[in-house]
Coordinates of N, CA and C in Angstrom, one line a residue:
P1 N 0.7 -1.3 -0.1 CA 0.0 0.1 0.0 C 0.9 1.4 0.0
D2 N 1.9 1.4 -0.6 CA 2.6 2.2 -0.8 C 3.3 2.7 -2.2
L3 N 2.4 2.3 -3.0 CA 2.9 2.6 -4.4 C 1.9 3.6 -5.2
V4 N 2.4 4.7 -5.6 CA 1.6 5.7 -6.4 C 1.9 5.7 -7.8
V5 N 1.1 5.7 -8.6 CA 1.6 5.4 -10.0 C 1.0 6.2 -10.9
G6 N 1.3 6.5 -12.0 CA 0.7 7.5 -12.9 C 1.4 7.2 -14.4
T7 N 0.5 6.8 -15.2 CA 0.8 6.3 -16.5 C -0.4 6.9 -17.5
I8 N 0.0 7.0 -18.6 CA -0.7 7.2 -19.8 C -0.7 5.9 -21.0
H9 N -1.5 5.6 -21.7 CA -1.2 4.6 -23.1 C -2.0 5.1 -24.1
G10 N -1.1 5.1 -25.2 CA -2.0 5.5 -26.3 C -1.5 4.8 -27.6
P11 N -1.5 5.3 -28.8 CA -1.3 4.3 -29.8 C 0.5 4.4 -29.8
G12 N 0.9 3.0 -29.9 CA 2.5 2.9 -29.7 C 3.3 2.7 -28.2
Y13 N 2.2 3.1 -27.5 CA 2.7 3.2 -26.1 C 1.4 2.8 -25.1
A14 N 1.1 1.7 -25.2 CA -0.1 0.8 -24.4 C 0.3 -0.3 -23.8
G15 N -0.8 -0.9 -22.8 CA -0.2 -1.8 -22.4 C 1.0 -1.9 -21.5
A16 N 1.9 -2.8 -21.6 CA 3.3 -2.7 -20.8 C 4.2 -1.8 -21.5
G17 N 3.8 -1.2 -22.5 CA 4.8 -0.2 -23.3 C 4.1 1.2 -22.8
G18 N 3.2 1.3 -21.9 CA 2.8 2.5 -21.3 C 4.0 3.3 -21.0
L19 N 3.4 4.7 -20.8 CA 4.7 5.7 -20.3 C 4.4 6.0 -18.8
T20 N 4.8 5.3 -17.8 CA 4.6 5.2 -16.6 C 5.6 5.7 -15.5
K21 N 5.5 6.4 -14.5 CA 6.3 6.7 -13.3 C 5.4 5.9 -12.2
W22 N 6.5 5.1 -11.5 CA 6.2 4.7 -10.4 C 6.9 5.7 -9.4
N23 N 6.4 5.7 -8.5 CA 6.7 6.6 -7.2 C 6.7 5.5 -6.0
R24 N 7.9 5.3 -5.7 CA 8.4 4.1 -4.7 C 8.7 4.8 -3.4
Q25 N 8.4 5.9 -3.1 CA 8.5 6.6 -2.0 C 7.7 5.8 -0.8
E26 N 8.3 5.5 0.4 CA 7.5 5.2 1.5 C 6.3 6.1 2.0
Y27 N 5.0 5.9 1.3 CA 3.7 6.7 1.7 C 3.0 6.0 2.4
P28 N 2.3 6.3 3.4 CA 1.7 5.4 4.3 C 0.1 5.7 3.6
I29 N -0.2 5.1 2.6 CA -1.5 5.5 1.7 C -2.5 4.6 2.0
A30 N -2.5 4.0 2.4 CA -3.6 3.0 3.2 C -4.0 3.5 4.8
D31 N -3.4 4.6 5.4 CA -3.9 4.8 6.2 C -5.0 6.2 6.7
D32 N -5.0 6.7 5.5 CA -5.9 8.1 5.3 C -6.2 8.5 4.0
F33 N -7.1 9.3 3.9 CA -7.6 9.7 2.6 C -6.3 10.6 2.4
H34 N -6.0 10.7 0.9 CA -5.1 11.6 0.2 C -6.0 12.3 -0.8
T35 N -5.0 13.3 -1.4 CA -5.2 14.2 -2.5 C -4.3 13.4 -3.6
Y36 N -5.3 13.1 -4.6 CA -4.3 12.9 -5.8 C -4.9 13.7 -6.8
A37 N -4.0 14.7 -7.7 CA -4.4 15.4 -8.8 C -3.8 15.1 -10.2
V38 N -4.2 15.4 -11.0 CA -3.6 15.4 -12.4 C -3.9 16.6 -13.4
A39 N -2.8 17.5 -13.6 CA -2.9 18.7 -14.4 C -2.9 18.7 -15.9
W40 N -3.5 18.5 -16.7 CA -3.5 18.3 -18.0 C -3.8 19.2 -19.1
D41 N -2.8 19.5 -19.8 CA -2.8 20.8 -20.6 C -2.5 20.3 -22.1
V42 N -2.3 21.2 -22.9 CA -1.9 21.0 -24.4 C -0.2 20.5 -24.3
E43 N 0.2 21.0 -23.3 CA 1.9 20.8 -23.1 C 2.0 19.5 -22.5
G44 N 1.0 19.1 -21.6 CA 1.4 17.9 -21.2 C 0.5 17.3 -20.2
I45 N 1.2 16.2 -19.1 CA 0.4 15.9 -18.1 C 0.9 16.0 -16.8
R46 N 0.8 16.4 -15.4 CA 1.4 16.2 -14.4 C 0.5 15.7 -13.4
W47 N 1.4 14.6 -12.4 CA 0.6 14.0 -11.4 C 1.3 14.5 -10.1
F48 N 0.3 14.6 -9.3 CA 0.6 14.8 -8.0 C 0.0 14.1 -6.8
Y49 N 0.8 13.8 -5.6 CA 0.1 13.0 -4.5 C 0.3 14.4 -3.5
D50 N -0.7 14.4 -2.6 CA -1.0 15.3 -1.6 C 0.1 16.6 -1.6
G51 N -0.3 17.3 -2.9 CA 0.4 18.5 -3.5 C 2.0 18.5 -3.9
E52 N 2.4 17.2 -4.1 CA 3.6 17.0 -4.7 C 3.6 16.6 -6.0
M53 N 4.1 16.8 -6.9 CA 4.3 16.5 -8.3 C 5.2 15.3 -8.4
Y54 N 4.8 14.3 -8.6 CA 5.8 12.9 -9.0 C 6.0 12.6 -10.5
Y55 N 5.2 13.2 -11.0 CA 5.7 12.9 -12.4 C 5.1 14.1 -13.4
D56 N 6.1 14.4 -14.6 CA 5.6 15.2 -15.5 C 5.8 15.1 -16.9
L57 N 4.8 14.7 -17.5 CA 5.1 14.2 -19.1 C 4.8 15.0 -20.0
S58 N 6.0 15.6 -20.5 CA 5.5 16.6 -21.8 C 4.9 15.7 -23.1
R59 N 4.5 16.4 -24.2 CA 3.9 15.4 -24.9 C 5.2 15.2 -26.0
D60 N 6.4 16.1 -25.9 CA 7.2 15.8 -26.7 C 8.0 14.3 -26.5
V61 N 7.5 13.6 -25.2 CA 8.2 12.5 -24.9 C 7.9 11.2 -25.6
V62 N 6.5 11.7 -26.0 CA 6.0 10.4 -26.9 C 6.8 10.4 -28.3
G63 N 7.6 11.5 -28.8 CA 8.3 11.2 -30.0 C 7.4 11.4 -31.2
D64 N 7.8 10.5 -32.1 CA 6.9 10.5 -33.4 C 5.6 9.8 -33.4
R65 N 5.6 8.9 -32.4 CA 4.2 8.3 -31.9 C 2.9 9.4 -31.8
E66 N 2.1 9.0 -31.9 CA 0.8 9.9 -31.9 C 0.3 10.5 -30.2
W67 N 0.3 11.8 -30.1 CA -0.1 12.4 -29.0 C -1.7 12.3 -29.1
V68 N -2.4 11.5 -28.2 CA -4.0 11.6 -28.4 C -4.5 12.4 -27.2
F69 N -3.7 13.0 -26.6 CA -4.3 13.5 -25.2 C -4.5 15.2 -25.5
D70 N -4.9 15.6 -26.6 CA -5.4 17.0 -27.1 C -6.6 17.0 -27.2
Q71 N -7.8 16.1 -26.8 CA -9.1 15.8 -26.8 C -9.8 15.6 -25.7
P72 N -10.9 15.5 -25.6 CA -11.6 14.9 -24.3 C -11.4 13.3 -24.2
F73 N -11.1 12.7 -23.1 CA -10.8 11.6 -22.6 C -11.5 11.1 -21.3
F74 N -11.0 10.0 -20.7 CA -11.4 9.5 -19.6 C -10.4 9.2 -18.8
I75 N -10.6 9.1 -17.3 CA -9.8 8.8 -16.2 C -10.2 7.5 -15.4
I76 N -8.9 6.6 -15.2 CA -9.6 5.6 -14.3 C -8.7 5.8 -13.3
L77 N -9.6 5.0 -12.4 CA -8.8 4.8 -10.8 C -8.9 3.5 -10.7
N78 N -7.5 3.0 -10.3 CA -7.3 1.4 -10.2 C -6.6 0.9 -9.1
L79 N -7.4 -0.2 -8.5 CA -6.5 -0.8 -7.5 C -6.0 -2.1 -7.8
A80 N -4.9 -2.0 -7.9 CA -4.1 -3.3 -8.8 C -3.4 -4.1 -7.6
L81 N -3.6 -5.2 -7.6 CA -3.1 -6.3 -6.9 C -2.5 -7.6 -7.6
G82 N -1.2 -7.8 -7.6 CA -0.6 -8.9 -8.5 C -0.1 -8.5 -9.9
G83 N 0.1 -9.1 -10.8 CA 0.4 -8.8 -11.9 C 1.8 -7.9 -12.0
T84 N 1.8 -7.6 -13.5 CA 2.9 -6.6 -13.9 C 2.7 -5.0 -13.1
L85 N 1.5 -4.8 -12.8 CA 1.6 -3.4 -12.2 C 1.3 -3.7 -10.7
G86 N 0.2 -4.5 -10.1 CA 0.5 -4.7 -8.7 C 1.5 -4.9 -7.9
G87 N 2.5 -6.1 -8.9 CA 3.3 -6.4 -7.8 C 2.9 -8.2 -7.4
T88 N 4.1 -8.2 -6.6 CA 3.8 -9.2 -5.9 C 3.1 -9.4 -5.0
I89 N 2.1 -10.3 -4.5 CA 1.4 -9.9 -3.4 C 1.8 -11.0 -2.2
A90 N 1.9 -10.4 -1.1 CA 2.7 -11.0 0.3 C 1.3 -12.2 0.4
L91 N 2.3 -13.3 0.8 CA 1.4 -14.3 1.5 C 0.7 -13.8 2.9
D92 N 0.7 -13.2 3.3 CA -0.2 -12.6 4.6 C -1.2 -11.4 4.0
T93 N -1.1 -11.3 2.8 CA -2.3 -10.0 2.3 C -3.8 -10.6 2.7
Q94 N -4.5 -9.5 3.5 CA -6.0 -9.7 4.0 C -6.4 -9.3 2.6
F95 N -7.8 -10.1 2.4 CA -8.8 -9.9 1.2 C -10.1 -10.1 2.1
P96 N -11.0 -9.0 1.2 CA -10.6 -8.6 0.2 C -10.1 -7.4 0.5
Q97 N -9.8 -6.5 -0.4 CA -8.7 -5.3 -0.3 C -10.3 -4.2 -1.0
N98 N -9.8 -3.0 -0.8 CA -10.8 -2.3 -0.9 C -10.1 -0.6 -1.5
L99 N -10.5 -0.1 -2.3 CA -10.3 1.1 -2.8 C -11.4 2.4 -2.5
Y100 N -11.2 3.3 -1.3 CA -12.2 4.3 -1.2 C -12.0 5.3 -1.5
V101 N -13.0 5.8 -2.7 CA -12.8 7.3 -2.8 C -14.2 8.3 -2.7
D102 N -13.7 9.4 -1.9 CA -14.5 10.2 -1.4 C -15.1 11.1 -2.4
Y103 N -14.5 11.4 -3.6 CA -14.8 12.2 -4.5 C -13.8 12.4 -5.8
V104 N -14.3 12.7 -6.8 CA -13.8 13.0 -8.2 C -14.0 14.4 -8.4
R105 N -13.3 15.5 -8.7 CA -13.7 16.7 -9.4 C -12.9 16.6 -10.7
V106 N -13.3 17.6 -11.5 CA -12.9 17.5 -12.8 C -12.9 19.2 -13.4
Y107 N -12.0 19.5 -13.2 CA -12.3 21.1 -13.6 C -11.3 21.6 -14.9
Q108 N -11.7 22.8 -15.6 CA -11.7 23.0 -16.8 C -11.5 24.5 -17.0
P109 N -10.6 25.1 -17.7 CA -10.3 26.4 -17.6 C -11.1 27.3 -18.3
I110 N -11.6 28.6 -17.8 CA -12.7 29.2 -18.7 C -12.0 30.0 -19.7
S111 N -12.5 29.3 -21.1 CA -12.1 30.2 -22.3 C -12.1 31.4 -22.4
N112 N -11.4 32.5 -22.9 CA -11.6 33.9 -23.0 C -12.4 34.2 -24.3

């Protein structure tokens, strides 16, 4: 319960080839509610955990692959256990596991 991940998937960088930032700092994320934020504009996408930016992905990182994040899209909130994203499950892991979300807000700048 200490892993915070930000990732994008698009043409040529999907599945295991997604552009991902693993934040492996020791955060007690299971002990309380936290604020996660994504700032998304024409220049790129930035991910934050409790006000601290942990991933800054500019659109030039995808190189000659298509940048599809300049149009309306969707957000996925995921609790991953096991596999290539969730990692090894400890033998003493208690099930079921839960992801509690208090709210999700989406803001958009006002155009002039």
